[in-house]
Coordinates of C-alpha atoms (C1' of nucleotides) in Angstrom, one line a residue:
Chain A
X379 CA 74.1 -4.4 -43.8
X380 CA 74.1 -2.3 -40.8
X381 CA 72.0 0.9 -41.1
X382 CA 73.8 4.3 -41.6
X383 CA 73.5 6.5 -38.4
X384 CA 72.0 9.7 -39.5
X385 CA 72.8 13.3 -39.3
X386 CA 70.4 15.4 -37.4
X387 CA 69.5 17.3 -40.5
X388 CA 68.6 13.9 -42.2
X389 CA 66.7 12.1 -39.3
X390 CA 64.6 16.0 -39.1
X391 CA 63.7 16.1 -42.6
X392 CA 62.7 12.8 -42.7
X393 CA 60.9 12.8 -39.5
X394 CA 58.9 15.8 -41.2
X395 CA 58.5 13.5 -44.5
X396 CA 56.9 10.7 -42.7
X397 CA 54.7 12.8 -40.3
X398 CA 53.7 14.5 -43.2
X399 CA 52.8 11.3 -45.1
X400 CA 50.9 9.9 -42.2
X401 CA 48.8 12.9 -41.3
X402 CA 47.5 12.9 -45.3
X403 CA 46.4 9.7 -44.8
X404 CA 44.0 11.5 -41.7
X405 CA 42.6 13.7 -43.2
X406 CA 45.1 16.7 -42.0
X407 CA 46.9 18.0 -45.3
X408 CA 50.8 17.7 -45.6
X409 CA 51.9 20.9 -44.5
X410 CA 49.6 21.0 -41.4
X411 CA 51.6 17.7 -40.3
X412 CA 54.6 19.3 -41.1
X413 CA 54.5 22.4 -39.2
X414 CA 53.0 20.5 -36.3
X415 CA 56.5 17.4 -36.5
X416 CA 58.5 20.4 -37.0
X417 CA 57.4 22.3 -33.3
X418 CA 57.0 18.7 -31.7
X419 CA 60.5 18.5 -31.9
X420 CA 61.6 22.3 -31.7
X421 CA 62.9 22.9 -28.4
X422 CA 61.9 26.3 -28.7
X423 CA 58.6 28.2 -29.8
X424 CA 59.2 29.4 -33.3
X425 CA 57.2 32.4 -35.2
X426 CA 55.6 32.3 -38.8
X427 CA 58.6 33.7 -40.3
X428 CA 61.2 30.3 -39.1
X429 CA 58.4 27.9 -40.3
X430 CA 58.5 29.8 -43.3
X431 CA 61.8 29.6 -43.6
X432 CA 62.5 26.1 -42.2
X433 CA 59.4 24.2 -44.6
X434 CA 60.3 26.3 -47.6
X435 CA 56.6 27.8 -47.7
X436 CA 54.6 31.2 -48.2
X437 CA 53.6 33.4 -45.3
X438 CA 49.6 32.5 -46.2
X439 CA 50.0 29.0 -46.5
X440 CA 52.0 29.2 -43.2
X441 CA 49.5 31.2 -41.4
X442 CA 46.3 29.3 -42.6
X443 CA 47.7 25.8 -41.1
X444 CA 48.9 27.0 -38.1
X445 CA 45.4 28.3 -37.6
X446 CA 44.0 24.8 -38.8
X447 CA 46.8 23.3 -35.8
X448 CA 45.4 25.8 -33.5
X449 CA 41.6 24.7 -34.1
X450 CA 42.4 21.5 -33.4
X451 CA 44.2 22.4 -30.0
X452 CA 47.7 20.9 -30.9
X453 CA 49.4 24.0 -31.0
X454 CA 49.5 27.2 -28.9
X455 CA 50.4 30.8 -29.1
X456 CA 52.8 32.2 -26.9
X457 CA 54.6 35.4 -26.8
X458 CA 58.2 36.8 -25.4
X459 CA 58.1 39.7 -23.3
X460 CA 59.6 42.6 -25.3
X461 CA 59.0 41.2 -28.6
X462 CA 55.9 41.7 -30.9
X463 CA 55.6 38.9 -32.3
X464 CA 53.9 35.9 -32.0
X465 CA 55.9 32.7 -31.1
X466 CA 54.1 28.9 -31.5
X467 CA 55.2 26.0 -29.4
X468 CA 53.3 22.0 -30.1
X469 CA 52.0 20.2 -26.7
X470 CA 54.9 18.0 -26.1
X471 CA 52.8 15.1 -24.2
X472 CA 52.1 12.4 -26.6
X473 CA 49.0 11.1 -24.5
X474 CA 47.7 14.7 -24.6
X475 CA 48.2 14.7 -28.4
X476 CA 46.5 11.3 -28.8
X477 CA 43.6 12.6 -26.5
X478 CA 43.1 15.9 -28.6
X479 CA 43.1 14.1 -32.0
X480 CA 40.5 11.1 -30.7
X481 CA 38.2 14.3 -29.4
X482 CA 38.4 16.0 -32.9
X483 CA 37.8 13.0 -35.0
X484 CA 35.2 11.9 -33.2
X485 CA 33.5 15.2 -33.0
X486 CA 34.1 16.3 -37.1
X487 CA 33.7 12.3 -38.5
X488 CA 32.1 10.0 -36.6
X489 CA 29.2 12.2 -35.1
X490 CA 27.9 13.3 -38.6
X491 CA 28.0 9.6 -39.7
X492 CA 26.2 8.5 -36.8
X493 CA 23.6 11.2 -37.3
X494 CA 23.1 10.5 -41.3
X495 CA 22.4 6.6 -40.3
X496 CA 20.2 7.2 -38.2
X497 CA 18.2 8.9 -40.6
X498 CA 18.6 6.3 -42.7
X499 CA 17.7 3.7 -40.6
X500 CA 14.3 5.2 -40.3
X501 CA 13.3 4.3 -43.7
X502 CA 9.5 3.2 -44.7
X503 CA 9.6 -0.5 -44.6
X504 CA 8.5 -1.9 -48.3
X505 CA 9.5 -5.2 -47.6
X506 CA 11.5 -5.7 -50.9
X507 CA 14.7 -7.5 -50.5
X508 CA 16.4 -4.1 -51.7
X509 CA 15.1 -2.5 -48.2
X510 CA 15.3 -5.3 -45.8
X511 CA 19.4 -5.3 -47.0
X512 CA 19.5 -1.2 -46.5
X513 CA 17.8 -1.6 -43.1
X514 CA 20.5 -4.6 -42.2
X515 CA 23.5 -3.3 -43.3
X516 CA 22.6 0.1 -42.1
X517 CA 21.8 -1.3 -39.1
X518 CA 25.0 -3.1 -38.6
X519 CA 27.2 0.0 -39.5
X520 CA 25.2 2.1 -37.4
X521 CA 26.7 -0.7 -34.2
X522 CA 30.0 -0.2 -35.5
X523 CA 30.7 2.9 -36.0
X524 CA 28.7 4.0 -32.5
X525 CA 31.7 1.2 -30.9
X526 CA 34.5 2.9 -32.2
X527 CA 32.5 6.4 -30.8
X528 CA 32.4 4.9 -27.5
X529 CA 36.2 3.6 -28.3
X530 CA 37.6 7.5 -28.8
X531 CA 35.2 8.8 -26.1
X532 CA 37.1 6.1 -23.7
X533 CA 40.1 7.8 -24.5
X534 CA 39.3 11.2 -24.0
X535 CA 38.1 10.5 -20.7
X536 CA 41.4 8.5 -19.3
X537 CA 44.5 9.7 -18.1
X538 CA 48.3 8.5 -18.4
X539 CA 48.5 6.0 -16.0
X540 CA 45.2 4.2 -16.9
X541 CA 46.2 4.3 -20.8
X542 CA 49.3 2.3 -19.5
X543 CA 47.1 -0.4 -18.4
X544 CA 45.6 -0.5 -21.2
X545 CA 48.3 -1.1 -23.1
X546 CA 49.8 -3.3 -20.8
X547 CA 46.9 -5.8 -21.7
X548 CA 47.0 -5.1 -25.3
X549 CA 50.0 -7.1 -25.1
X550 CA 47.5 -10.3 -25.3
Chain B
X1390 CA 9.2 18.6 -35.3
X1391 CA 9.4 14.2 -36.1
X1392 CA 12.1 13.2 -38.7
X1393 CA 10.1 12.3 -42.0
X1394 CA 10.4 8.9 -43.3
X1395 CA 12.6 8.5 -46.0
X1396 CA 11.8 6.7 -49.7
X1397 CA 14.2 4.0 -50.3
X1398 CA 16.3 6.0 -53.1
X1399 CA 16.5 8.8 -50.6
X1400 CA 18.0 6.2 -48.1
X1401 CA 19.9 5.3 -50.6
X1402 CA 21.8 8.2 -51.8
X1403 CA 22.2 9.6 -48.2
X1404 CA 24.2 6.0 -47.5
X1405 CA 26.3 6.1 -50.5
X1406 CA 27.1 10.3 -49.9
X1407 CA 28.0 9.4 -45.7
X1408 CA 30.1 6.1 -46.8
X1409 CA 32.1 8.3 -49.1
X1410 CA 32.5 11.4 -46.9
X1411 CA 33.7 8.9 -44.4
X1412 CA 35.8 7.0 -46.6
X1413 CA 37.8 10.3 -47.7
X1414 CA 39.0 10.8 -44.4
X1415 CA 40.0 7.2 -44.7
X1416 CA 42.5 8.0 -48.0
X1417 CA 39.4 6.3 -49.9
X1418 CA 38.2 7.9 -52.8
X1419 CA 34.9 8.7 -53.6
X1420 CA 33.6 6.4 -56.6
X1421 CA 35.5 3.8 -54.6
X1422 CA 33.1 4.2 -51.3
X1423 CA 30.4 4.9 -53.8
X1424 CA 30.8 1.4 -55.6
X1425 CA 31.2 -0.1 -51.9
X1426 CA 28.8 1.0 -50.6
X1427 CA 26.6 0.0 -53.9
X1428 CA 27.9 -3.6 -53.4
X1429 CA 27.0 -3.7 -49.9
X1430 CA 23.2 -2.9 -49.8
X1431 CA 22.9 -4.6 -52.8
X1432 CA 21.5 -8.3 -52.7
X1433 CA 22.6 -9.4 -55.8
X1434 CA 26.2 -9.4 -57.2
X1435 CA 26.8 -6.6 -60.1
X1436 CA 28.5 -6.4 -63.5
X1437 CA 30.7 -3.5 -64.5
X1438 CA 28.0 -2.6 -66.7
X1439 CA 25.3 -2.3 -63.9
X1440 CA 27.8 -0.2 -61.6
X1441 CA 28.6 2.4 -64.2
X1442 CA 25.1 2.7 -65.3
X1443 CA 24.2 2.8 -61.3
X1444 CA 26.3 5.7 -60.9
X1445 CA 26.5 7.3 -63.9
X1446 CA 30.4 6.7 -64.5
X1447 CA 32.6 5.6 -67.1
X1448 CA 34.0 2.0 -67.7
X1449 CA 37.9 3.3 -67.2
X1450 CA 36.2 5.1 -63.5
X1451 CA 34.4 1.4 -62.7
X1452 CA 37.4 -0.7 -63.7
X1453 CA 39.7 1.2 -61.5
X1454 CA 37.9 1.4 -58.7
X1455 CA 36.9 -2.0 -59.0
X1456 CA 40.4 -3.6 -59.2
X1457 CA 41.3 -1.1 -55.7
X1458 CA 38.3 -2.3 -53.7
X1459 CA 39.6 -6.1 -55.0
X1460 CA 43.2 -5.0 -53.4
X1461 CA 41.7 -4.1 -50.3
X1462 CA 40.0 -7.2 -50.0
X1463 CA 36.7 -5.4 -49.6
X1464 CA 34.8 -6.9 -52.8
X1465 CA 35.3 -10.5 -54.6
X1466 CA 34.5 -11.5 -58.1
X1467 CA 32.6 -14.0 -59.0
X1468 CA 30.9 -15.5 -62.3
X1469 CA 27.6 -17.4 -63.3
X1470 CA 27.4 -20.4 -65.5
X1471 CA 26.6 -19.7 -69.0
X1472 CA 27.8 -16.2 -68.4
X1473 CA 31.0 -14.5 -69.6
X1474 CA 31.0 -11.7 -67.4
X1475 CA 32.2 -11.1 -64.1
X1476 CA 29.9 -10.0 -61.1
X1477 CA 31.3 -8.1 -58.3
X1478 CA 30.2 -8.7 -54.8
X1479 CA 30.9 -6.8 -51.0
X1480 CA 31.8 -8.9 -48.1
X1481 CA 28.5 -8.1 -45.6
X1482 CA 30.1 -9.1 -42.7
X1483 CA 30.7 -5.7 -41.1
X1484 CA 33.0 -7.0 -38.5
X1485 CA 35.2 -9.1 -41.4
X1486 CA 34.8 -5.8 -43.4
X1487 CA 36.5 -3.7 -40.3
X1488 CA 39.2 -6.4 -39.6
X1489 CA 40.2 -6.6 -43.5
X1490 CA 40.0 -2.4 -42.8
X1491 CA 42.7 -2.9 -39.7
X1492 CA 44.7 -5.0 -41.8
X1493 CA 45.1 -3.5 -44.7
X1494 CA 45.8 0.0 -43.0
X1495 CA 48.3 -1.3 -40.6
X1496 CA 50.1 -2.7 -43.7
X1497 CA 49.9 0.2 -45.8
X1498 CA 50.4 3.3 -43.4
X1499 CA 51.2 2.4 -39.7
X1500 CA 54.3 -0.1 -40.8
X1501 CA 55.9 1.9 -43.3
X1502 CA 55.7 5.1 -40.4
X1503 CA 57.0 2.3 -37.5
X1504 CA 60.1 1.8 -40.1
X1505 CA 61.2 5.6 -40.6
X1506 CA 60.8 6.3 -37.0
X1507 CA 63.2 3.1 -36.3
X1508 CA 65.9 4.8 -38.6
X1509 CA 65.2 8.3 -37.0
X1510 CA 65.8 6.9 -33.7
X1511 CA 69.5 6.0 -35.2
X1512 CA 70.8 9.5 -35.5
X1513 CA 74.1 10.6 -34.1
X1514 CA 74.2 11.7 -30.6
X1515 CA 76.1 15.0 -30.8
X1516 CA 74.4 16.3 -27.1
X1517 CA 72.7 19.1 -28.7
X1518 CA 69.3 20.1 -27.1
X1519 CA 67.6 20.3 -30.7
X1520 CA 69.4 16.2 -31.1
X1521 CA 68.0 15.2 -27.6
X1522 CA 64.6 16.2 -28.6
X1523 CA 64.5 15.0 -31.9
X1524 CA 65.1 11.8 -30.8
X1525 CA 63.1 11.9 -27.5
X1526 CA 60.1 12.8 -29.3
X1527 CA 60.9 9.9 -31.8
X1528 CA 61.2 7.9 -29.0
X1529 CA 57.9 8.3 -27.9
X1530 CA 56.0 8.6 -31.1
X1531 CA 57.1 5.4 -32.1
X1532 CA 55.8 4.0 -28.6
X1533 CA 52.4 5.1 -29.7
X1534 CA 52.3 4.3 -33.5
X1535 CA 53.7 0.7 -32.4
X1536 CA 50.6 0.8 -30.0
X1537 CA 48.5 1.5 -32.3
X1538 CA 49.9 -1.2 -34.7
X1539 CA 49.0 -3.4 -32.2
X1540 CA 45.8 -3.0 -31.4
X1541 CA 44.9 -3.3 -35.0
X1542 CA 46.6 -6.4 -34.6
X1543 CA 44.6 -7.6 -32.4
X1544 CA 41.7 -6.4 -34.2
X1545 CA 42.5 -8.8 -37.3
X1546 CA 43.4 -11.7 -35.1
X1547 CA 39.9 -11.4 -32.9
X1548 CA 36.2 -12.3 -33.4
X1549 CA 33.8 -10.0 -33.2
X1550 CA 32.3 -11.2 -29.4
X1551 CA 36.1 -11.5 -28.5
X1552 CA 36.6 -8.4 -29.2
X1553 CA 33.7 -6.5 -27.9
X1554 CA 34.5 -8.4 -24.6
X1555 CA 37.5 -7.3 -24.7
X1556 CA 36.6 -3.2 -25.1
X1557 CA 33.5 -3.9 -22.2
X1558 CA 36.7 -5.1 -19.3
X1559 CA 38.7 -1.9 -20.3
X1560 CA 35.2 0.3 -19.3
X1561 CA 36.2 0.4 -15.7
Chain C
dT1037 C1' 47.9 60.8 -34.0
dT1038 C1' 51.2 58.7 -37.3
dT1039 C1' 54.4 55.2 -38.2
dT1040 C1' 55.9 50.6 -38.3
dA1041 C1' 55.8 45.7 -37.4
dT1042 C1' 53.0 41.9 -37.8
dT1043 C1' 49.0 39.0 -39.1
dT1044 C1' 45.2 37.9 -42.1
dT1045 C1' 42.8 37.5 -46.4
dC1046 C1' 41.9 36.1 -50.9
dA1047 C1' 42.2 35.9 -56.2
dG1048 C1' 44.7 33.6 -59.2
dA1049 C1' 48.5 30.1 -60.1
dA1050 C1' 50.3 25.7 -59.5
dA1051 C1' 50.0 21.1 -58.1
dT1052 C1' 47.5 17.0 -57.4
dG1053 C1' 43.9 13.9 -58.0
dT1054 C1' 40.0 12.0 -60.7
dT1055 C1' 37.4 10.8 -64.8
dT1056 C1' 36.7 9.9 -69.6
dG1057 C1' 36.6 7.3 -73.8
dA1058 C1' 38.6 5.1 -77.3
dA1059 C1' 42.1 1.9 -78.5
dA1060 C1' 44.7 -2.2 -77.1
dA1061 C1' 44.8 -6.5 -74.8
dT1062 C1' 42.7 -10.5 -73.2
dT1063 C1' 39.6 -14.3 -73.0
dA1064 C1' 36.2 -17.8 -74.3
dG1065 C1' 33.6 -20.0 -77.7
dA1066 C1' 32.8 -21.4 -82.5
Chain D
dT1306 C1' 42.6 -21.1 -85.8
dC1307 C1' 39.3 -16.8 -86.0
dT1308 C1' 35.6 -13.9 -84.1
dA1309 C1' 33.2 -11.5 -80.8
dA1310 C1' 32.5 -10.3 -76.0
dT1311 C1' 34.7 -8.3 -72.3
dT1312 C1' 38.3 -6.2 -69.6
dT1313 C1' 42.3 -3.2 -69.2
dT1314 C1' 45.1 0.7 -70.2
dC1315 C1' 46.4 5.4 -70.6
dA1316 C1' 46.8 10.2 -72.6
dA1317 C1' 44.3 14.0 -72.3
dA1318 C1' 40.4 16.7 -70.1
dC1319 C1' 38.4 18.1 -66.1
dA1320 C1' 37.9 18.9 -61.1
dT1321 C1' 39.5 19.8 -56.7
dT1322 C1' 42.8 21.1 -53.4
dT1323 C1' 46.7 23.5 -52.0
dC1324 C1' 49.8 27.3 -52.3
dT1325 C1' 51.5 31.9 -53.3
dG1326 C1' 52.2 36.7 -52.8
dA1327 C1' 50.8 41.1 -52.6
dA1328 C1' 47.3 44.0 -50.5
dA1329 C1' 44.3 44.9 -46.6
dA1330 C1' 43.6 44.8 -41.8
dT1331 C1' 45.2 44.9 -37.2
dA1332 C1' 47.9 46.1 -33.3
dA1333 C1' 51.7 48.1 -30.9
dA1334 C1' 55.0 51.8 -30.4
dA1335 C1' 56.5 56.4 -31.2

DNA sequence: TTTTATTTTCAGAAATGTTTGAAAATTAGA
DNA sequence: TCTAATTTTCAAACATTTCTGAAAATAAAA
């Protein structure tokens, strides 16, 4: 069965659904993804009152997330000369996007985690089995979740081309 | 001013709290890191009984966190001889624990994402600027999800040293 | 300055997610 | 088979998060 070509207002709202469903799963709530799938593919910078309109949501709900987008640096604020009011556009560069979010996560996730085990590495040593296995799987987590620091950090610090490579030997 | 040394249960509680802070941005609930986390510095397996009594929850709370660590293929059950009960166990390996991670989130979010954006990519081509966004952004999003997808991939298919070796060539 | 457009805040409402506990179902041994 | 130990289910209670809408604050224009 072949599949059905779409209208635009299908392929848009589902676009929105599925953005939406994968940004819950990190720990960026549904209408924050929404707002931000629904600029990514506005051509134009819309105010508070079309996202309003366009998401079917309230003005405070609507301002708090684009707030939440703009803390995270995915969004911007613009204005039209002229007019008073504010106008948001997404950054349209997909690496960009991919480099802001590894940034964030890193700094709001992994940082605190690191910190907390080291702390808890540093426990007095008993030498009961139940605090040799804290120390060792401490330990071990501690070297994993410092690699996938070092991972995000890497990505932060590349640029297009060499993220190409990259992915070029990903490919096995 | 030297960080204190902490008493084991201190240790302890501080593990379980950052496992399950980190878990929640991982679309893992807390009792669910908490039993986890339990499991995994614990060097003997558990009974239901033990885990509830552990963390002061109720048998329905246990069970059902129990049976969705045993989905994620994070914990195993087991039994003794002479014993009717089951005893629950965590994987240790930290690096099997992180591919069995990769694997089941590829499955569960990335794929079912990769499929919407295939259908979204479908839509009619009426020439519109709003229709040639839509489905240039689409185009590109699914570029990097499908990245994504496979470096988790590869993350499931490689052993630890493998991998590791892998992340130090990319450095420079 | 005053008026008007726009943005922000926040208390309560609604929605969603989690936990309980007791009853039902299952399982193993007698 | 029957009995007793153990696990599973699920409706209702509880907790947490998200959303609303109207009022307060802010900022620009008159």
């Amino acid at each position: 069965m072949p599949t059905a070509e779409l209208s635009y207002q299908e392929a848009k709202e589902l676009l929105i659904q599925a953005w939406g469903t994968l940004g819950s799963h990190w720990g960026i709530n549904k209408t924050m993804a929404q707002i931000h799938a629904l600029l990514l593919i506005s051509p134009e910078s819309l105010t508070t009152e079309q996202i309003m309109e366009e998401l079917h949501i309230s003005r405070g709900n609507a301002n708090m997330n684009i707030r939440a987008l703009m803390d995270w640096g995915l969004i911007h604020k613009t204005h039209k000369p002229g007019d008073r009011k504010e106008y948001f556009s997404s950054e349209k560069d997909m690496w960009e996007i991919t480099r802001q979010i590894a940034r964030e996560r890193r700094k709001r996730e992994l940082q605190p985690v690191i910190k907390v085990l080291g702390q808890v590495e540093n426990i007095k040593d008993d030498r009961t089995a139940h605090t040799k296995e804290l120390k060792q799987v401490t330990k071990e987590l501690k070297f994993l979740v410092g690699k996938a620091d070092s991972f995000l950090n890497m990505v932060t610090g590349f640029d297009q081309s060499r993220f190409f490579n990259f992915l070029l030997r990903l490919k096995k």
